[in-house]
Coordinates of C-alpha atoms in Angstrom, one line a residue:
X999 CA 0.0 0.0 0.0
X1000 CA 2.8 2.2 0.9
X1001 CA 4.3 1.2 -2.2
X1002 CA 1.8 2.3 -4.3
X1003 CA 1.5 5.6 -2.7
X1004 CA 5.0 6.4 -2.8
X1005 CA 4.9 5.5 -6.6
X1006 CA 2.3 8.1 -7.6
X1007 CA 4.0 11.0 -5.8
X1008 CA 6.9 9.6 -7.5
X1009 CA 5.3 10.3 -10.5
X1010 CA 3.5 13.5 -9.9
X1011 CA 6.5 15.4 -9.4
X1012 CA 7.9 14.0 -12.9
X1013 CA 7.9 17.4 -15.2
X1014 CA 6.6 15.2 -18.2
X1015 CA 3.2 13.5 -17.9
X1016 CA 4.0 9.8 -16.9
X1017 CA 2.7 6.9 -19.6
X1018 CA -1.2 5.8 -19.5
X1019 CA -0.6 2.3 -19.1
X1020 CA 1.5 3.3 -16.2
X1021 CA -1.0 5.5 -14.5
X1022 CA -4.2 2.7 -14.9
X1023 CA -2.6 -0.3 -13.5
X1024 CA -1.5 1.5 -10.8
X1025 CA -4.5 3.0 -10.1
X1026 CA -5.9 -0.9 -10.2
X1027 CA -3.4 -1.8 -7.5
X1028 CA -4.2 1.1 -5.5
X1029 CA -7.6 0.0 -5.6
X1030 CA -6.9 -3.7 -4.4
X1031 CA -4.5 -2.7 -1.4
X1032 CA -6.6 1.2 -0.4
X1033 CA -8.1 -0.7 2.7
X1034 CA -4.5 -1.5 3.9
X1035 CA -3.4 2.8 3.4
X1036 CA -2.1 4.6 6.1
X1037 CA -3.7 8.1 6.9
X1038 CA -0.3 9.4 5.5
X1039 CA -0.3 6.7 2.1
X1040 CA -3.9 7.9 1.6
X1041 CA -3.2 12.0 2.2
X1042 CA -0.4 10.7 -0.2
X1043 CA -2.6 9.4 -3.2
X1044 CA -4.9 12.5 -3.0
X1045 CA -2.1 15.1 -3.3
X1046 CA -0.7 13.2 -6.1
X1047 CA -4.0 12.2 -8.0
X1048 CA -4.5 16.4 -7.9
X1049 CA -0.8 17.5 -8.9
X1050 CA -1.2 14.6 -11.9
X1051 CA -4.8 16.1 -12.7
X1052 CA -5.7 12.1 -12.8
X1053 CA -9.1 11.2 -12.2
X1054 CA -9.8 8.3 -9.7
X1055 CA -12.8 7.3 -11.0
X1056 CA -15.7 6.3 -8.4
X1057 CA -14.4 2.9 -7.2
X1058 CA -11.1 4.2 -6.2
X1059 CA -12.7 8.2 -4.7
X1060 CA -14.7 5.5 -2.7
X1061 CA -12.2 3.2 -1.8
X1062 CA -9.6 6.2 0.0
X1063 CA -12.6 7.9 1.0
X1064 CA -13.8 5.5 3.2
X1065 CA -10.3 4.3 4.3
X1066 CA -9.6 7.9 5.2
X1067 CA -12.8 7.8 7.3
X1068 CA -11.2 5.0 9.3
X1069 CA -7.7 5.3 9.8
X1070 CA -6.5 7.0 13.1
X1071 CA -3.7 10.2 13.5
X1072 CA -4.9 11.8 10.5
X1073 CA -2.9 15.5 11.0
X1074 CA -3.6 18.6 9.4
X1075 CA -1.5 17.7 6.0
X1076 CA -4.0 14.4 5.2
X1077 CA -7.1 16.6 5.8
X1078 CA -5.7 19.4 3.2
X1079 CA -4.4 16.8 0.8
X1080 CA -7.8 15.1 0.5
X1081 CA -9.4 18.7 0.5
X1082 CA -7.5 20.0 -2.3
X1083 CA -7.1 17.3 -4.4
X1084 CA -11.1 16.9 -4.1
X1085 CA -11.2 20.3 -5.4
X1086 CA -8.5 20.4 -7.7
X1087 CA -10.4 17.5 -9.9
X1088 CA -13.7 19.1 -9.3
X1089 CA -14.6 15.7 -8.1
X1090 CA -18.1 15.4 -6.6
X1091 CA -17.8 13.7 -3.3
X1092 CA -20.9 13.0 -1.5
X1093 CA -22.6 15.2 1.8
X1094 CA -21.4 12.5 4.3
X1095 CA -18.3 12.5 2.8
X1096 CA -17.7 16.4 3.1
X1097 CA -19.8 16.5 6.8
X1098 CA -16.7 14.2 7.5
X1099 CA -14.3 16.6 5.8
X1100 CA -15.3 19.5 7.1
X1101 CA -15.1 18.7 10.9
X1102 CA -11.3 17.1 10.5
X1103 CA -10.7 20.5 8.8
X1104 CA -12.0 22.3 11.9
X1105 CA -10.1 20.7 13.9
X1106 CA -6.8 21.0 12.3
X1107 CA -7.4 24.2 11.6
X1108 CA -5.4 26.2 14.6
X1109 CA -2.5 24.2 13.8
X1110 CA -2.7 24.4 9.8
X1111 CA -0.1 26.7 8.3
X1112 CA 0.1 29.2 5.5
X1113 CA -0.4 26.9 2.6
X1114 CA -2.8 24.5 4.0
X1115 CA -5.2 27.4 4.9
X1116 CA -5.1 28.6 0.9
X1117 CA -5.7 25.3 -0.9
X1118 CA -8.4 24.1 1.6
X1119 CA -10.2 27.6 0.8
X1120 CA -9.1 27.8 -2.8
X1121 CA -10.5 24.4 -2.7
X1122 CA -14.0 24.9 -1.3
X1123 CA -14.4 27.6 -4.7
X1124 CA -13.2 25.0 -7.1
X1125 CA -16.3 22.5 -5.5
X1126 CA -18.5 25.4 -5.5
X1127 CA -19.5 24.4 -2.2
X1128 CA -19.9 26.4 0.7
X1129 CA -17.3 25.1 3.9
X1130 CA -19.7 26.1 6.3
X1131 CA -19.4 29.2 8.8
X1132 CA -17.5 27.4 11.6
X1133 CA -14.9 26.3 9.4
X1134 CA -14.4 29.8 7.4
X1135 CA -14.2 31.9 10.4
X1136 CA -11.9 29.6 11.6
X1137 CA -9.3 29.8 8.4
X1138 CA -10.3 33.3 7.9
X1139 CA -8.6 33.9 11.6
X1140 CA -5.7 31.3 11.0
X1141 CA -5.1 33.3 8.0
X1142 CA -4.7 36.4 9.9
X1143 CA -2.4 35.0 12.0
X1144 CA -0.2 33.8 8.9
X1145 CA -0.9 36.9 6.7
X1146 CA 3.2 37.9 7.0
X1147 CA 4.5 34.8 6.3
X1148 CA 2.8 34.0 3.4
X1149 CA 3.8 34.0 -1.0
X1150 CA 2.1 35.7 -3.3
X1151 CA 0.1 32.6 -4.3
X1152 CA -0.8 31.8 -1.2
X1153 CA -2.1 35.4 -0.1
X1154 CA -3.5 35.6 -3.8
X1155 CA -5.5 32.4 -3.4
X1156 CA -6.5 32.8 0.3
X1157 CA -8.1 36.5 -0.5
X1158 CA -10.1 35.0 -3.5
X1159 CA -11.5 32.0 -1.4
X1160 CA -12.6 34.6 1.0
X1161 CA -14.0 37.0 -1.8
X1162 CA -16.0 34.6 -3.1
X1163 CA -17.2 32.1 0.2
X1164 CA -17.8 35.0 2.8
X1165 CA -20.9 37.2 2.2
X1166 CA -19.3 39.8 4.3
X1167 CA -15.8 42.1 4.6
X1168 CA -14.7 40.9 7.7
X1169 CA -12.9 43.6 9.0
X1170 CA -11.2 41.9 11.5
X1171 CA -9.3 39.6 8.4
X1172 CA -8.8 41.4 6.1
X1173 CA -7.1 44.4 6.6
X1174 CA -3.9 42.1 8.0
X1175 CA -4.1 40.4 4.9
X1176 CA -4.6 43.4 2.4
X1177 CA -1.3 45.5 4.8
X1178 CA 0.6 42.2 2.9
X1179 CA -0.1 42.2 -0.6
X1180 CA 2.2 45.4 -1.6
X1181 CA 4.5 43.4 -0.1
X1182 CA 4.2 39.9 -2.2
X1183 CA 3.1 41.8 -5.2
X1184 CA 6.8 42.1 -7.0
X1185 CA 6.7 38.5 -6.8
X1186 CA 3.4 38.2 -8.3
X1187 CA 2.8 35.6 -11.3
X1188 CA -0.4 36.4 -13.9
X1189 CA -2.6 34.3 -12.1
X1190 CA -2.0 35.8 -8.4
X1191 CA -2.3 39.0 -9.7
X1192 CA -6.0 38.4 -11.4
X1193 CA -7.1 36.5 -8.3
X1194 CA -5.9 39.4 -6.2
X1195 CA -7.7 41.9 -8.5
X1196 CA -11.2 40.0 -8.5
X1197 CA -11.0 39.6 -4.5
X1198 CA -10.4 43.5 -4.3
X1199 CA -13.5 43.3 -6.6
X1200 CA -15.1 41.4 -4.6
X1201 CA -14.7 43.3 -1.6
X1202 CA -15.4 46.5 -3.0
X1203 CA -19.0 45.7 -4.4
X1204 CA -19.5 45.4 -0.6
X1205 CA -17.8 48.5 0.6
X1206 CA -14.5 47.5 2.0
X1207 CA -11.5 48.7 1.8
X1208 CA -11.5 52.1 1.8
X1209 CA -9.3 55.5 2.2
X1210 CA -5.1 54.8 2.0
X1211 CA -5.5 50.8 2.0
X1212 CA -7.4 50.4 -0.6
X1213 CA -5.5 53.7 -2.9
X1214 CA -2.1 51.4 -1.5
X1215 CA -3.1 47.8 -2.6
X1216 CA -4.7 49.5 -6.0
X1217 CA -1.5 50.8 -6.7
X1218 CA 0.6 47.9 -6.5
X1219 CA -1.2 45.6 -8.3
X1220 CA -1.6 48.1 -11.0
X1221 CA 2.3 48.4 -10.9
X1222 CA 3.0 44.4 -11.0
X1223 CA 0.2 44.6 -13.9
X1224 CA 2.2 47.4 -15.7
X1225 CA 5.4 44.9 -15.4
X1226 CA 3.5 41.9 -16.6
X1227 CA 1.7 42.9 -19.7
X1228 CA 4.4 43.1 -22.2
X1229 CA 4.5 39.4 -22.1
X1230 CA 0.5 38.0 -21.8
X1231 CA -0.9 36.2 -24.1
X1232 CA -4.7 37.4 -25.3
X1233 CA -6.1 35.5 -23.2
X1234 CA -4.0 36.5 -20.0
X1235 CA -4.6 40.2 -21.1
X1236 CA -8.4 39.5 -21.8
X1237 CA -8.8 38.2 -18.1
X1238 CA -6.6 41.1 -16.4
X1239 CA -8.4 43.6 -18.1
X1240 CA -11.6 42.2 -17.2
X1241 CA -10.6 42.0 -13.3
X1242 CA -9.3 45.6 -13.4
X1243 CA -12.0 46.9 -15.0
X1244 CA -14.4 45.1 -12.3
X1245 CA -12.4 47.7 -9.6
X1246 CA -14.7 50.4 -10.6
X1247 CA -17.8 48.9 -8.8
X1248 CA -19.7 48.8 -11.3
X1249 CA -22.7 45.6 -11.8
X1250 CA -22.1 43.6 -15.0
X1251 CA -25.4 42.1 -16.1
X1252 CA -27.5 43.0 -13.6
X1253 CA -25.5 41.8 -10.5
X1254 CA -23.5 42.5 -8.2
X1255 CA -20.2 41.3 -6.5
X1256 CA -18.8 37.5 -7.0
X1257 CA -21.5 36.6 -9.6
X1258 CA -20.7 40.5 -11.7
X1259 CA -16.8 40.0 -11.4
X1260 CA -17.7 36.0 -13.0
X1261 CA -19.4 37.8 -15.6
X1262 CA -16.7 39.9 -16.5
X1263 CA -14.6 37.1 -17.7
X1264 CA -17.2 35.9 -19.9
X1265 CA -15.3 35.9 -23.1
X1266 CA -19.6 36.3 -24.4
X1267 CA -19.8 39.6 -23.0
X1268 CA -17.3 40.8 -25.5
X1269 CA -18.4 39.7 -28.4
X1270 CA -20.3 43.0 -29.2
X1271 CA -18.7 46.3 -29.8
X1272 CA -21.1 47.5 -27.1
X1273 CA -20.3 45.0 -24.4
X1274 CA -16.3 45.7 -25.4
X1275 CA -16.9 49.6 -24.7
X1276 CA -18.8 49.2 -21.7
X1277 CA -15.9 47.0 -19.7
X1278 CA -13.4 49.7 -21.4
X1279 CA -15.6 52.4 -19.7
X1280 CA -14.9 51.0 -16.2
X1281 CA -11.4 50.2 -16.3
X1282 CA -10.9 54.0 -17.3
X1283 CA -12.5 54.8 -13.8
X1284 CA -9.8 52.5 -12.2
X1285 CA -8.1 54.9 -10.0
X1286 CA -4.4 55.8 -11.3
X1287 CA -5.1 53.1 -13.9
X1288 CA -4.1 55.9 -16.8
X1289 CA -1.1 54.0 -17.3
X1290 CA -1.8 50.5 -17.2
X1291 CA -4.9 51.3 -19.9
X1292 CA -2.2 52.8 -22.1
X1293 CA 0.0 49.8 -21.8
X1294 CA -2.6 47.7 -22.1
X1295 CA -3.4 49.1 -25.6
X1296 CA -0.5 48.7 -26.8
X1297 CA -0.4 44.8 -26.1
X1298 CA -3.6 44.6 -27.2
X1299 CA -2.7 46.5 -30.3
X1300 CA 0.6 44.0 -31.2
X1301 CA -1.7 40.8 -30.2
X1302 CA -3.9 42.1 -33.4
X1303 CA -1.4 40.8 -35.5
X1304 CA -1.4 36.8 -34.4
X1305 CA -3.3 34.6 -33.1
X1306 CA -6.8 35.5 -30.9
X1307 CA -10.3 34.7 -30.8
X1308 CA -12.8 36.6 -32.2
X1309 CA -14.4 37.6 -28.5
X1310 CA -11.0 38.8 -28.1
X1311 CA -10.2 40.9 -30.9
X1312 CA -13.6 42.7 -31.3
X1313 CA -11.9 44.0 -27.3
X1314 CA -8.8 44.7 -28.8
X1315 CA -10.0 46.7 -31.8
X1316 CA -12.1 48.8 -28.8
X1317 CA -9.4 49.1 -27.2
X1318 CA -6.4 50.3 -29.7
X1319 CA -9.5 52.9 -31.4
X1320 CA -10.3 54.0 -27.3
X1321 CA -6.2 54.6 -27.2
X1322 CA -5.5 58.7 -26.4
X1323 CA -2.3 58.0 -27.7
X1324 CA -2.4 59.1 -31.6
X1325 CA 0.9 57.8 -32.4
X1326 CA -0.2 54.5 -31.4

């Protein structure tokens, strides 16, 4: 059993995707020898499963589940592994299955640290499934407590898990967490930077931040955007513009917070020149976002010339005609 575990995060951590053949039998042997797992081999096979973006199928899910349910000294590591890898393979584990998830998770979660507290929120948005008020407060405060020892990908991930699970700006959270991302933002990769946009979305649709914290974390997002742009691909600079342009408040499609920033990224709401001037209207309200428009017209403007869709280049034709800069 320990065998078979040890294999597959062997095999996850391979920077080429291992053979098929290899993956299905030992998937089949996993499946014979689950009942025998450790809470560690079984944490194990999660983790891995996720990283290798391998689908169980139901037999096996069952099979660890239900080991996992038994063994004894699970610790805060097997609880996140099963979590995220759950959520990673938008698997669709059933209520008695999460019930039990959800109570290990709220117990470990005092002693969980930096990382584990962002995948087993990030996690709970990839299920689209609420972790329950107990459990999020209790993250939500772990998190505080980690805020300043946390990456950029874990800060990004954690304040988009709380954007989109919590219903309210907790103010006692957040502000710790917000005070660090000018700090992790140099360090920021495309994909923290639009999750740290849409939480600050998020959170503004309901009023919070405000005043110098808010102006402070605009800013240096808008300055790790500026850095990043030269190099996106259309679709990178499709889904940045979208999150910026979300900053300014204002409702997308008749909504408001999570569900208008989600509709902002629809690549549909684009596809008219109308719907293309109407998301360039808000990010012009971006606050000291003068710069990053300009910069971002100018990628838009060179990405004319290869390869995008056609959602995408009725934005970028808005956008390099919308351009102040004649020259351009």
């Amino acid at each position: 059993a320990q065998d078979v575990a040890t294999c597959f995060n062997a095999l996850s951590k391979l920077s080429y995707p291992p053979p098929r053949s290899l993956l299905t039998a030992l998937k089949a042997r996993a499946l014979a020898v689950a009942g025998y797992m450790s809470s560690d081999s079984v944490g194990v096979m999660f983790f891995a499963l996720g990283r290798l973006d391998e689908q169980p199928g139901n037999a096996l899910l069952e099979a660890l589940s239900l080991r996992f349910s038994q063994v004894k000294n699970r610790n805060s590591r097997n609880v996140v592994s099963v979590i995220h890898a759950l959520g990673k393979l938008k698997l669709k584990p059933g209520e008695k299955l999460m019930g039990f998830l959800r109570q290990e998770a709220l117990q470990c979660a005092p002693t969980m640290r930096q990382q584990g507290v962002s995948l087993t929120l990030y996690a709970f948005t990839e299920l689209s499934m609420s972790p329950g008020t107990p459990l999020l407060q209790a993250l939500c405060y772990r998190a505080k407590g980690l805020a300043r020892e946390m990456d950029a990908r874990e800060l990004s991930s954690t304040l988009f898990a709380i954007g989109k699970l919590s219903k309210d700006a907790d103010e006692n959270v957040l502000p710790v967490l917000l005070e660090t991302v000018p700090i992790v933002a140099p360090s920021m990769d495309f994909k923290c930077l639009v999750n740290t946009t849409r939480a600050m979305s998020m959170f503004a649709a309901r009023g919070y931040p405000t005043g110098d914290l808010k102006t402070t974390v605009v800013a240096s997002l808008i300055g790790r955007a500026s850095e990043l742009v030269g190099t996106m691909t259309s679709h990178e600079l499709l889904t940045t513009f979208c999150a910026f342009s979300a900053l300014s408040g204002a409702a997308v499609g008749g909504g408001s917070g999570a569900g208008a920033i989600d509709s902002l990224t629809s690549e549909s709401l684009l596809a008219t020149k109308a719907g293309a001037d109407a998301v360039i209207d808000m990010m012009r309200e971006v606050a000291g976002g003068g710069a990053l428009f300009r910069v971002m017209c100018s990628r838009a403007l060179s990405l004319l010339m290869s390869d995008c869709s056609p959602n995408q280049k009725v934005l970028f034709e808005a956008l390099s005609k919308s351009h102040d800069d004649t020259s351009l």
